[in-house]
Amino acid sequence: MTPQLTQTADVAIPELAGLQRRLLLAGAIGAVLSLAGAFLDLRQFMQSYLMAYMLCLGVTLGCLALGMLHQLSGGAWGVVIRRPIGAASRTLPVMTLLFLPIALGMNHLYIWTNADLVAHDEILQHKHLYLNTPFFLARAALYFIVWNALAYFLNAWSLEQDKTGDEKFARRMQMLSAGGLLAYGFTITFASFDWMMSLEPHWFSTIYGVLILGGQGLSALAFLIIVLAWLSRRAPLDTIVAPAHFHDLGNLMLAFVMLWAYFSFSQYLIIWSGNLPVEIAWYMHRLQTGWRGVGITLIVGHFVAPFVVLLSRQVKRQPELLMKVAVFVLLVRLIDLFWLIAPEFHQAGVSVSWLDAVLPLTLGSIWMAAFVYQLRGRAILPVNDPEFDEALGRIIERGAPQKAAH
Amino acid sequence: MKTPSLIHGLMAEFDDPTSLVTAAGRAHREGYRCMDAYSPFPIEELHEALGSHHTRLPLIVLVGGLCGCIGGYALQYWSSVIEYPLNIGGKPLHSWPAFIPVTFECTILAAALSCVLGMLALNGLPMPYHPVFNLPRFALASRNRFFLCIEATDPKFDLEATRRFLETLEPREVSTVAD
């Protein structure tokens, strides 16, 4: 085994430090621009901030969930991305801090915080038991406690496993992941109801939580493919990551693209069939105005295009090509969040602000800087994982003679 | 025109999967194309070592899936718009969202069926007779031995030269397979 594998990523991949600095600089410039935007139009700022925040949170929680899924399922696909997954989940304290602007500015986002409006609205009065500011904040606190605790213990045990190689930590991580996945399912369902569905408080959709959950899984996979493609061009992963790993990840991304299409269409089919005034209004804001174009863009860009491209075996086995697909998928993830959030603020027709571009870039840069910082602190592969040799053994064995032949 | 050979090919027997993959790779580099490898369990790398020949199966599945998709949609369109138009909940007769689930299921059904049937058509199964079973030791291919067979139909096949080449791969033994 090459010594590079046991070094921290900081030593093994020196470029990471420079990347982190550039990301922080980009984040700082973006933060200044965003603050200027907040003074110019606070409501637009809050709307774009929520969208950007949900994208970053989606990658973070998606990584946490994929990590727990892999603890239970095993497989070579997860061993090579275990460390980026861990690093992403360790950014949860940063995401918790970044939630503060939403908590502070919630009366600019959620109309149910307006007491006058609620007083004249019978439906909102009934929902007041759930949709009120103290309970909203208490629930948010609970979600963040659960997520941070899961990320904390999984990462702490993973570090112990690195140091000692003791198999009991693998067992512990599995036990926690089983309950953790369940907890993630419940918390993300209610968090998506609270933070996004309640933007239109009259409307409800029971599939909304899984729709967001599937989207988070897709965002996380796309992000991890980009990270792995970047890492696989450099030592020490260049001799370890094989086309087979990308093939698996590409197949998983295809599955998540289909899952998203399935959830989205199910929601539409049920509401369209029922055609009830309370439910159908959500689609009427979107499909009978200029927003219709965004919806069609999503059908083509979020389902048809990635679906057709990812059917190809060649695309999935070429890291460069698959990375391009993953970048595209992350972009349409943002458009999907835009489609879920923005029409509630601009019911007359499509309205895109410069903040809709600046805030995702800003939060994305800050989040990425935190991610790179976390990635640098540990070895780039979980070398003491009991699955490690089994998952990579044959590939390392095969890689060695090829290298000697060159 | 040569008279049809009474030999199916030459079979080399190996102890472990790694030797088989190495041997298959060397035989492919040597120029042999008509060959097949046999192992008790699937070996992912073997496919590439043998020179991954493209199969037409994906195309068959794609065409099957598209036929199922169009057929499923057409069936619903014909029944609810042309042949039995019924007003359901005031919705248009051609209500495409309601057609999607059945269209999807028909796509999957037709794609899966064309995959299974296409696979059987392409690999010639079920096959009551195959010459490799003439070799008594070949029974070990389903236990713990790994076999590489270079077939006599290969243009490069030559009983003496090919046997000498196979010997260089350090097999347990090389045997002639009668046709």
Coordinates of C-alpha atoms in Angstrom, one line a residue:
Chain A
M1 CA 0.0 0.0 0.0
T2 CA 1.4 3.4 -0.9
P3 CA 2.2 5.7 2.1
Q4 CA 0.0 8.4 0.4
L5 CA -3.1 6.4 1.4
T6 CA -2.6 6.8 5.1
Q7 CA -1.5 10.5 4.9
T8 CA -4.1 13.2 5.5
A9 CA -5.5 14.6 2.2
D10 CA -3.9 17.9 3.1
V11 CA -0.4 16.3 2.6
A12 CA -1.3 13.9 -0.2
I13 CA -3.1 16.5 -2.3
P14 CA -1.4 19.9 -1.8
E15 CA -3.8 21.7 -4.3
L16 CA -6.6 21.5 -1.8
A17 CA -5.3 24.4 0.4
G18 CA -5.2 26.8 -2.6
L19 CA -8.6 25.7 -3.7
Q20 CA -10.0 26.4 -0.2
R21 CA -8.5 29.9 -0.3
R22 CA -10.0 30.7 -3.7
L23 CA -13.4 29.4 -2.6
L24 CA -13.3 31.5 0.5
L25 CA -12.4 34.6 -1.5
A26 CA -15.2 33.9 -3.9
G27 CA -17.6 33.5 -1.0
A28 CA -16.4 36.8 0.6
I29 CA -17.0 38.7 -2.6
G30 CA -20.4 37.0 -3.1
A31 CA -21.3 37.8 0.5
V32 CA -20.7 41.5 0.0
L33 CA -22.8 41.5 -3.2
S34 CA -25.6 39.5 -1.4
L35 CA -25.6 42.0 1.5
A36 CA -26.0 44.8 -1.0
G37 CA -28.9 42.9 -2.5
A38 CA -30.5 42.4 0.9
F39 CA -30.5 46.2 1.4
L40 CA -32.0 46.8 -2.1
D41 CA -34.7 44.2 -1.9
L42 CA -35.0 42.2 1.3
R43 CA -37.9 40.0 0.2
Q44 CA -36.1 38.9 -3.0
F45 CA -32.9 38.3 -1.0
M46 CA -34.8 36.0 1.4
Q47 CA -36.4 34.1 -1.5
S48 CA -33.0 33.6 -3.3
Y49 CA -31.3 32.8 0.0
L50 CA -33.9 30.0 0.8
M51 CA -33.3 28.5 -2.6
A52 CA -29.5 28.6 -2.3
Y53 CA -29.7 27.3 1.2
M54 CA -31.9 24.3 0.3
L55 CA -29.4 23.4 -2.5
C56 CA -26.4 23.4 -0.1
L57 CA -28.4 21.7 2.6
G58 CA -29.5 19.1 0.0
V59 CA -25.9 18.2 -0.8
T60 CA -25.0 18.0 2.9
L61 CA -27.9 15.9 4.1
G62 CA -27.9 13.9 0.9
C63 CA -24.3 13.0 1.6
L64 CA -25.1 12.1 5.2
A65 CA -28.0 9.9 4.0
L66 CA -25.9 8.2 1.3
G67 CA -23.2 7.6 3.9
M68 CA -25.7 5.9 6.2
L69 CA -27.2 4.0 3.2
H70 CA -23.7 2.7 2.4
Q71 CA -23.1 1.6 6.0
L72 CA -26.1 -0.7 5.6
S73 CA -25.6 -1.8 2.0
G74 CA -21.8 -1.9 1.6
G75 CA -20.2 -2.0 -1.9
A76 CA -17.1 -0.6 -3.6
W77 CA -19.0 2.5 -4.9
G78 CA -19.3 3.8 -1.3
V79 CA -15.8 3.0 -0.1
V80 CA -14.2 5.4 -2.7
I81 CA -16.6 8.3 -1.8
R82 CA -16.7 7.6 2.0
R83 CA -14.3 10.5 2.8
P84 CA -16.0 13.1 0.7
I85 CA -19.3 12.0 2.2
G86 CA -17.9 12.4 5.7
A87 CA -16.4 15.8 4.9
A88 CA -19.7 17.0 3.5
S89 CA -21.6 15.8 6.6
R90 CA -19.1 17.6 8.9
T91 CA -20.2 20.9 7.3
L92 CA -23.5 20.6 9.1
P93 CA -22.5 23.1 11.9
V94 CA -21.9 25.6 9.1
M95 CA -25.3 24.8 7.6
T96 CA -26.8 25.3 11.1
L97 CA -25.3 28.8 11.3
L98 CA -26.4 29.6 7.8
F99 CA -30.0 28.8 8.8
L100 CA -30.0 31.9 11.0
P101 CA -30.9 34.3 8.3
I102 CA -34.0 32.2 7.5
A103 CA -35.0 32.1 11.1
L104 CA -34.5 35.9 11.5
G105 CA -36.2 36.8 8.2
M106 CA -39.0 34.3 8.3
N107 CA -41.7 37.0 8.3
H108 CA -40.5 38.0 4.8
L109 CA -40.8 34.4 3.6
Y110 CA -43.9 32.9 5.2
I111 CA -47.2 34.7 5.0
W112 CA -48.6 32.6 7.9
T113 CA -46.4 34.7 10.2
N114 CA -48.7 37.7 9.5
A115 CA -51.2 37.7 12.3
D116 CA -53.7 40.1 10.5
L117 CA -53.8 37.8 7.5
V118 CA -54.3 34.7 9.6
A119 CA -57.1 36.4 11.6
H120 CA -59.2 36.7 8.3
D121 CA -58.4 33.2 7.0
E122 CA -60.2 30.2 8.4
I123 CA -57.9 27.6 7.0
L124 CA -54.8 29.3 8.3
Q125 CA -56.5 29.6 11.7
H126 CA -56.9 25.8 11.8
K127 CA -53.3 25.4 10.8
H128 CA -52.1 27.8 13.4
L129 CA -51.6 25.0 15.9
Y130 CA -48.7 23.8 13.7
L131 CA -47.7 26.9 11.7
N132 CA -46.7 29.3 14.4
T133 CA -43.3 31.0 15.0
P134 CA -42.3 29.4 18.3
F135 CA -43.2 25.9 17.2
F136 CA -41.5 26.4 13.8
L137 CA -38.3 27.5 15.5
A138 CA -38.5 24.6 18.0
R139 CA -38.9 22.1 15.2
A140 CA -36.0 23.6 13.3
A141 CA -33.8 23.3 16.4
L142 CA -34.9 19.6 16.7
Y143 CA -34.0 18.8 13.1
F144 CA -30.5 20.4 13.4
I145 CA -29.9 18.6 16.7
V146 CA -30.7 15.2 15.1
W147 CA -28.7 15.9 11.9
N148 CA -25.7 17.3 13.8
A149 CA -25.7 14.4 16.3
L150 CA -25.8 11.8 13.5
A151 CA -22.9 13.5 11.6
Y152 CA -21.0 13.9 14.8
F153 CA -21.1 10.3 16.0
L154 CA -20.6 8.8 12.5
N155 CA -17.5 10.9 11.9
A156 CA -16.1 10.4 15.4
W157 CA -16.4 6.6 15.1
S158 CA -15.0 6.7 11.6
L159 CA -11.9 8.6 13.0
E160 CA -11.5 6.0 15.8
Q161 CA -11.7 3.3 13.1
D162 CA -8.9 5.0 11.2
K163 CA -6.7 5.1 14.3
T164 CA -7.4 1.7 15.8
G165 CA -8.8 -0.5 13.0
D166 CA -11.1 -1.9 15.6
E167 CA -14.1 -3.6 14.0
K168 CA -16.5 -2.6 16.7
F169 CA -16.7 0.9 15.3
A170 CA -18.0 -0.5 11.9
R171 CA -20.7 -2.3 13.8
R172 CA -21.6 0.8 15.8
M173 CA -21.8 2.9 12.6
Q174 CA -24.1 0.4 11.1
M175 CA -26.4 0.4 14.1
L176 CA -26.6 4.1 14.2
S177 CA -27.2 4.3 10.4
A178 CA -30.2 2.1 10.5
G179 CA -32.0 4.4 13.0
G180 CA -30.4 7.4 11.5
L181 CA -31.9 6.8 8.0
L182 CA -35.3 6.6 9.6
A183 CA -34.7 9.8 11.6
Y184 CA -33.5 11.5 8.4
G185 CA -36.6 10.4 6.6
F186 CA -38.9 11.9 9.2
T187 CA -36.9 15.1 9.8
I188 CA -36.5 16.0 6.2
T189 CA -40.2 15.4 5.5
F190 CA -41.2 17.9 8.2
A191 CA -38.3 20.3 7.4
S192 CA -39.5 20.4 3.8
F193 CA -43.1 21.0 4.9
D194 CA -41.9 23.8 7.2
W195 CA -39.4 25.6 5.1
M196 CA -40.7 25.1 1.6
M197 CA -44.3 23.8 1.5
S198 CA -45.6 26.4 4.0
L199 CA -44.6 29.1 1.5
E200 CA -48.1 28.5 0.2
P201 CA -49.7 27.6 3.5
H202 CA -53.2 26.6 2.1
W203 CA -51.7 24.0 -0.1
F204 CA -50.4 20.5 0.9
S205 CA -49.0 17.5 -0.8
T206 CA -48.1 14.4 1.2
I207 CA -45.4 13.3 -1.3
Y208 CA -43.6 16.6 -0.9
G209 CA -41.2 15.3 1.7
V210 CA -40.0 12.4 -0.4
L211 CA -39.7 14.6 -3.4
I212 CA -37.3 16.8 -1.5
L213 CA -35.5 13.7 -0.1
G214 CA -35.0 12.2 -3.6
G215 CA -33.8 15.6 -4.8
Q216 CA -31.2 15.7 -2.0
G217 CA -30.0 12.3 -2.8
L218 CA -29.6 13.3 -6.5
S219 CA -27.8 16.6 -5.6
A220 CA -25.4 14.7 -3.3
L221 CA -24.6 12.0 -5.9
A222 CA -23.9 14.6 -8.6
F223 CA -21.7 16.5 -6.2
L224 CA -19.8 13.3 -5.2
I225 CA -19.3 12.3 -8.8
I226 CA -17.7 15.7 -9.5
V227 CA -15.5 15.4 -6.4
L228 CA -14.4 11.9 -7.3
A229 CA -13.7 12.8 -10.9
W230 CA -11.5 15.6 -9.7
L231 CA -9.7 13.4 -7.1
S232 CA -9.2 10.6 -9.6
R233 CA -7.1 12.8 -11.8
R234 CA -4.6 13.1 -8.9
A235 CA -2.4 10.8 -6.8
P236 CA -3.2 8.8 -4.8
L237 CA -6.7 8.0 -6.2
D238 CA -5.6 7.9 -9.8
T239 CA -4.4 4.3 -9.5
I240 CA -7.3 3.2 -7.3
V241 CA -10.5 4.7 -8.8
A242 CA -11.6 2.6 -11.7
P243 CA -14.2 3.1 -14.5
A244 CA -16.3 0.5 -12.6
H245 CA -16.7 2.9 -9.6
F246 CA -18.0 5.6 -11.9
H247 CA -20.2 3.1 -13.6
D248 CA -21.9 2.3 -10.3
L249 CA -22.2 6.0 -9.3
G250 CA -23.6 6.8 -12.8
N251 CA -26.2 4.0 -12.4
L252 CA -27.2 5.4 -9.0
M253 CA -27.5 8.9 -10.4
L254 CA -29.8 7.5 -13.2
A255 CA -31.9 5.8 -10.5
F256 CA -32.2 9.0 -8.6
V257 CA -33.1 11.0 -11.7
M258 CA -35.9 8.4 -12.3
L259 CA -37.0 8.6 -8.7
W260 CA -37.3 12.4 -8.9
A261 CA -39.4 12.1 -12.1
Y262 CA -41.6 9.4 -10.4
F263 CA -42.2 11.5 -7.3
S264 CA -42.8 14.7 -9.3
F265 CA -45.2 13.1 -11.7
S266 CA -47.0 11.2 -8.9
Q267 CA -47.7 14.5 -7.2
Y268 CA -49.0 16.1 -10.4
L269 CA -51.1 13.1 -11.4
I270 CA -52.9 12.9 -8.0
I271 CA -53.6 16.6 -7.8
W272 CA -54.6 16.8 -11.5
S273 CA -57.0 13.9 -11.1
G274 CA -58.5 15.2 -7.9
N275 CA -58.7 18.8 -9.3
L276 CA -59.7 20.2 -5.9
P277 CA -59.5 24.0 -5.5
V278 CA -57.1 24.0 -2.6
E279 CA -54.6 21.6 -4.2
I280 CA -54.8 22.6 -7.9
A281 CA -54.0 26.3 -7.2
W282 CA -50.4 25.4 -6.7
Y283 CA -50.2 24.1 -10.3
M284 CA -52.4 26.9 -11.7
H285 CA -49.8 29.5 -10.4
R286 CA -47.3 27.5 -12.3
L287 CA -48.8 26.0 -15.4
Q288 CA -51.2 28.8 -16.5
T289 CA -48.6 31.6 -16.3
G290 CA -45.1 32.1 -17.7
W291 CA -43.8 29.6 -15.2
R292 CA -45.0 26.9 -17.5
G293 CA -41.8 27.3 -19.5
V294 CA -39.7 26.5 -16.3
G295 CA -41.9 23.4 -15.8
I296 CA -41.2 22.2 -19.3
T297 CA -37.5 23.0 -18.9
L298 CA -37.6 20.7 -15.8
I299 CA -39.3 17.8 -17.6
V300 CA -36.7 18.0 -20.4
G301 CA -33.6 19.0 -18.3
H302 CA -34.3 17.2 -15.1
F303 CA -35.6 14.0 -16.5
V304 CA -35.5 13.3 -20.3
A305 CA -32.0 14.6 -21.0
P306 CA -30.1 13.1 -18.1
F307 CA -32.1 9.9 -18.4
V308 CA -31.2 9.3 -22.1
V309 CA -27.6 10.3 -21.6
L310 CA -27.1 8.1 -18.5
L311 CA -28.5 5.0 -20.3
S312 CA -25.2 4.9 -22.1
R313 CA -22.6 2.6 -20.7
Q314 CA -19.7 4.6 -22.3
V315 CA -20.8 7.9 -20.6
K316 CA -21.0 6.2 -17.2
R317 CA -17.5 4.8 -17.5
Q318 CA -15.7 8.0 -18.6
P319 CA -15.1 10.2 -15.5
E320 CA -14.8 13.4 -17.6
L321 CA -18.1 12.9 -19.4
L322 CA -20.0 11.7 -16.3
M323 CA -18.7 14.8 -14.4
K324 CA -20.2 17.0 -17.1
V325 CA -23.5 15.3 -16.7
A326 CA -23.2 15.7 -12.9
V327 CA -22.6 19.5 -13.2
F328 CA -25.7 19.7 -15.4
V329 CA -27.7 17.7 -12.9
L330 CA -26.7 20.1 -10.1
L331 CA -27.8 23.0 -12.2
V332 CA -31.2 21.6 -12.9
R333 CA -31.5 20.8 -9.2
L334 CA -31.2 24.5 -8.6
I335 CA -33.9 25.1 -11.3
D336 CA -36.1 22.6 -9.6
L337 CA -35.8 24.4 -6.2
F338 CA -36.4 27.7 -8.1
W339 CA -39.6 26.1 -9.5
L340 CA -40.7 25.1 -6.0
I341 CA -40.0 28.4 -4.3
A342 CA -40.0 31.4 -6.7
P343 CA -43.6 31.1 -8.1
E344 CA -45.0 31.7 -4.6
F345 CA -43.4 35.1 -4.6
H346 CA -44.1 36.1 -8.2
Q347 CA -47.5 34.6 -9.1
A348 CA -48.0 36.8 -12.2
G349 CA -45.2 35.3 -14.2
V350 CA -41.5 34.4 -14.4
S351 CA -39.2 36.7 -12.5
V352 CA -35.5 36.0 -12.2
S353 CA -33.3 38.3 -10.1
W354 CA -29.6 38.7 -10.2
L355 CA -29.7 37.4 -6.6
D356 CA -31.0 34.1 -7.9
A357 CA -27.5 33.6 -9.4
V358 CA -25.4 35.4 -6.8
L359 CA -26.7 33.7 -3.7
P360 CA -26.3 30.1 -4.9
L361 CA -22.7 30.9 -6.0
T362 CA -22.0 32.6 -2.7
L363 CA -23.5 30.0 -0.4
G364 CA -22.0 27.3 -2.7
S365 CA -18.5 28.8 -2.4
I366 CA -18.7 29.2 1.4
W367 CA -20.1 25.6 1.7
M368 CA -17.4 24.2 -0.6
A369 CA -14.7 26.0 1.3
A370 CA -16.0 24.3 4.5
F371 CA -16.1 21.0 2.6
V372 CA -12.5 21.3 1.3
Y373 CA -11.4 22.3 4.8
Q374 CA -13.0 19.1 6.3
L375 CA -11.7 16.9 3.4
R376 CA -8.1 18.0 4.1
G377 CA -8.2 16.9 7.7
R378 CA -8.4 13.1 7.1
A379 CA -6.9 10.4 4.9
I380 CA -8.6 10.3 1.5
L381 CA -9.7 6.7 1.8
P382 CA -11.0 4.7 4.8
V383 CA -8.0 2.4 4.9
N384 CA -9.0 0.6 8.1
D385 CA -12.6 -0.1 7.0
P386 CA -13.2 -3.8 7.2
E387 CA -14.6 -3.6 3.7
F388 CA -11.7 -1.7 2.2
D389 CA -9.6 -4.6 0.8
E390 CA -12.7 -6.5 -0.4
A391 CA -14.0 -3.4 -2.2
L392 CA -10.8 -2.2 -3.7
G393 CA -8.4 -5.2 -3.3
R394 CA -8.9 -6.6 -6.8
I395 CA -8.7 -3.2 -8.4
I396 CA -5.4 -2.4 -6.6
E397 CA -4.1 -5.8 -7.6
R398 CA -5.0 -5.2 -11.2
G399 CA -3.7 -1.7 -11.2
A400 CA -0.2 -2.6 -10.1
P401 CA 1.0 -4.7 -13.1
Q402 CA -0.5 -2.2 -15.5
K403 CA 1.6 0.5 -14.0
A404 CA 4.7 -1.6 -14.2
A405 CA 4.1 -2.3 -17.9
H406 CA 4.1 1.4 -18.8
Chain B
M1 CA -12.0 -25.1 -49.1
K2 CA -10.9 -27.1 -46.0
T3 CA -12.9 -30.0 -44.9
P4 CA -14.9 -29.3 -41.7
S5 CA -12.6 -29.9 -38.7
L6 CA -13.5 -32.6 -36.2
I7 CA -12.0 -30.6 -33.5
H8 CA -14.0 -27.9 -31.6
G9 CA -10.9 -26.3 -30.1
L10 CA -8.2 -26.4 -27.5
M11 CA -9.1 -26.1 -23.9
A12 CA -6.6 -24.9 -21.2
E13 CA -7.4 -25.4 -17.6
F14 CA -6.4 -23.0 -14.8
D15 CA -6.4 -23.0 -11.0
D16 CA -7.6 -19.5 -10.2
P17 CA -9.5 -16.6 -11.8
T18 CA -6.5 -14.3 -12.0
S19 CA -4.6 -16.8 -14.3
L20 CA -7.7 -17.1 -16.4
V21 CA -8.0 -13.4 -16.9
T22 CA -4.3 -13.0 -17.7
A23 CA -4.5 -15.9 -20.1
A24 CA -7.5 -14.5 -21.9
G25 CA -5.9 -11.1 -22.2
R26 CA -2.7 -12.6 -23.7
A27 CA -4.6 -14.8 -26.1
H28 CA -6.5 -11.7 -27.3
R29 CA -3.3 -9.7 -27.7
E30 CA -1.9 -12.7 -29.6
G31 CA -4.7 -12.3 -32.1
Y32 CA -7.2 -15.0 -31.2
R33 CA -10.8 -13.9 -31.4
C34 CA -13.0 -17.0 -31.5
M35 CA -12.5 -18.1 -27.9
D36 CA -14.5 -18.4 -24.8
A37 CA -13.8 -18.6 -21.1
Y38 CA -15.6 -20.7 -18.5
S39 CA -15.7 -20.1 -14.7
P40 CA -17.7 -21.3 -11.7
F41 CA -18.7 -17.6 -11.0
P42 CA -19.0 -14.4 -13.0
I43 CA -15.7 -12.6 -13.3
E44 CA -16.2 -8.9 -14.3
E45 CA -12.7 -8.4 -15.8
L46 CA -13.0 -11.4 -18.1
H47 CA -15.3 -9.6 -20.4
E48 CA -12.7 -7.0 -21.2
A49 CA -9.8 -9.5 -21.3
L50 CA -11.6 -11.5 -24.0
G51 CA -11.9 -8.3 -26.0
S52 CA -15.4 -7.0 -25.1
H53 CA -17.3 -7.6 -28.3
H54 CA -20.3 -5.4 -28.6
T55 CA -23.6 -7.1 -28.2
R56 CA -26.7 -6.0 -30.0
L57 CA -28.8 -6.7 -26.9
P58 CA -29.1 -3.1 -25.7
L59 CA -30.4 -2.1 -29.1
I60 CA -33.0 -4.9 -29.0
V61 CA -34.1 -3.8 -25.5
L62 CA -34.3 -0.1 -26.6
V63 CA -36.5 -1.0 -29.6
G64 CA -38.6 -3.3 -27.5
G65 CA -39.1 -0.6 -24.8
L66 CA -40.0 2.0 -27.4
C67 CA -42.6 -0.4 -29.0
G68 CA -44.1 -1.0 -25.6
C69 CA -44.2 2.8 -24.9
I70 CA -45.9 3.6 -28.2
G71 CA -48.1 0.6 -28.1
G72 CA -49.3 1.2 -24.5
Y73 CA -50.1 4.9 -25.2
A74 CA -51.8 4.0 -28.5
L75 CA -54.0 1.4 -26.8
Q76 CA -55.2 3.9 -24.3
Y77 CA -55.7 6.6 -26.9
W78 CA -57.7 4.3 -29.1
S79 CA -59.9 3.0 -26.3
S80 CA -60.6 6.3 -24.5
V81 CA -60.7 8.7 -27.5
I82 CA -61.8 6.6 -30.5
E83 CA -63.6 3.5 -29.6
Y84 CA -65.2 4.1 -26.1
P85 CA -65.2 7.8 -25.4
L86 CA -66.4 8.4 -21.8
N87 CA -66.7 11.6 -20.0
I88 CA -64.7 11.1 -16.7
G89 CA -64.8 13.9 -14.2
G90 CA -65.2 16.4 -17.0
K91 CA -61.7 15.8 -18.2
P92 CA -60.7 15.9 -21.9
L93 CA -61.0 12.5 -23.6
H94 CA -57.3 12.7 -24.5
S95 CA -56.0 13.2 -20.9
W96 CA -52.4 12.3 -21.3
P97 CA -51.4 12.5 -17.6
A98 CA -53.7 9.6 -16.9
F99 CA -52.1 7.5 -19.6
I100 CA -48.6 7.8 -18.3
P101 CA -48.6 5.0 -15.7
V102 CA -49.9 2.4 -18.1
T103 CA -47.5 3.6 -20.8
F104 CA -44.6 3.3 -18.4
E105 CA -45.6 -0.2 -17.3
C106 CA -46.0 -1.3 -20.9
T107 CA -42.5 0.1 -21.7
I108 CA -40.9 -1.8 -18.8
L109 CA -42.8 -5.0 -19.7
A110 CA -41.9 -4.9 -23.4
A111 CA -38.2 -4.0 -22.6
A112 CA -37.9 -6.8 -20.0
L113 CA -39.4 -9.4 -22.4
S114 CA -37.3 -8.3 -25.3
C115 CA -34.2 -8.5 -23.0
V116 CA -34.9 -12.1 -22.0
L117 CA -36.0 -13.3 -25.4
G118 CA -33.3 -11.3 -27.2
M119 CA -30.6 -12.8 -24.8
L120 CA -31.9 -16.3 -25.6
A121 CA -31.9 -15.6 -29.3
L122 CA -28.4 -14.1 -29.3
N123 CA -26.7 -16.7 -27.2
G124 CA -28.5 -19.7 -28.7
L125 CA -29.9 -21.0 -25.5
P126 CA -31.5 -23.5 -24.8
M127 CA -28.7 -25.6 -26.4
P128 CA -29.0 -29.3 -25.9
Y129 CA -25.5 -30.1 -27.2
H130 CA -22.2 -28.2 -26.8
P131 CA -18.9 -29.8 -27.7
V132 CA -17.1 -28.5 -24.5
F133 CA -18.9 -31.2 -22.5
N134 CA -17.1 -33.9 -24.5
L135 CA -14.2 -33.1 -22.2
P136 CA -14.8 -35.0 -18.9
R137 CA -12.7 -32.6 -16.8
F138 CA -15.0 -29.7 -18.0
A139 CA -17.4 -30.7 -15.3
L140 CA -15.0 -28.9 -12.9
A141 CA -15.9 -25.6 -14.6
S142 CA -18.9 -25.4 -12.3
R143 CA -16.8 -26.2 -9.2
N144 CA -13.3 -24.8 -8.8
R145 CA -11.5 -24.7 -12.2
F146 CA -11.3 -22.1 -14.8
F147 CA -11.2 -22.9 -18.5
L148 CA -10.1 -21.0 -21.7
C149 CA -11.1 -22.5 -25.0
I150 CA -9.7 -21.3 -28.3
E151 CA -12.0 -22.5 -31.0
A152 CA -11.0 -24.2 -34.2
T153 CA -13.1 -21.6 -36.2
D154 CA -10.5 -18.9 -35.4
P155 CA -8.6 -18.0 -38.5
K156 CA -5.4 -18.0 -36.5
F157 CA -6.1 -21.5 -35.1
D158 CA -3.5 -24.1 -35.7
L159 CA -3.5 -27.3 -33.7
E160 CA 0.3 -27.3 -33.1
A161 CA 1.0 -23.6 -32.8
T162 CA -2.1 -22.9 -30.7
R163 CA -1.3 -25.7 -28.3
R164 CA 2.3 -24.4 -28.0
F165 CA 0.9 -20.9 -27.2
L166 CA -1.5 -22.2 -24.6
E167 CA 1.3 -24.2 -22.9
T168 CA 3.2 -20.9 -22.4
L169 CA 0.3 -19.6 -20.3
E170 CA 1.2 -22.2 -17.7
P171 CA -2.1 -24.0 -17.4
R172 CA -2.7 -27.2 -15.5
E173 CA -3.2 -28.9 -18.8
V174 CA -4.2 -28.4 -22.4
S175 CA -6.7 -30.8 -23.9
T176 CA -8.2 -31.2 -27.4
V177 CA -12.0 -30.8 -27.5
A178 CA -13.7 -33.1 -30.0
D179 CA -16.6 -31.6 -32.0

